[in-house]
Phi, psi and omega in degrees: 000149189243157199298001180245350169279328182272334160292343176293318177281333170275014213236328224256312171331296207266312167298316183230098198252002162285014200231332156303251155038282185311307202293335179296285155314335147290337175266285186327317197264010142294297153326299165321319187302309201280002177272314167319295178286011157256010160304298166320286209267280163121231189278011161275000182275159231210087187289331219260312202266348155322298170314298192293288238266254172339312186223087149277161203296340212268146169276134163270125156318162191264320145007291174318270177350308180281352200249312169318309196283003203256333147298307181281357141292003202022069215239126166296134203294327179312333194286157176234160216270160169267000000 
């Protein structure tokens, strides 16, 4: 990371700090997914289209996030994850 990225981010830190919070939660309940579908999917899981499909770059609600992963799994957005 370069020394104007990393200051763009403690600048970003230190003015909004609920906004560290969201990204921190949102990495976490990514992880949970992506451990999850490879439980599910075993050697059918697929890191590249996890990534495309499920956690695109854009932020989401984790609501969204959970109701996408729960599709793409072909799972009805009502079951709830384990």
């Amino acid at each position: 990371i370069s020394e104007e990225a990393a200051l763009t981010e403690i600048d970003d830190i230190l003015n909004r700090p609920g906004l560290a919070v969201v990204d921190i939660l949102h990495a976490h309940r990514l992880l949970r997914l992506q451990r999850r579908a490879r439980v599910v999917l075993g050697d059918g899981f697929d890191t590249e289209a996890f990534d495309r499909i499920v956690a695109p770059k854009n932020q989401e609600s984790l609501p969204v996030i959970t109701s996408r992963f729960k599709r793409w799994l072909g799972r009805p957005s009502g079951v709830t994850e384990r």
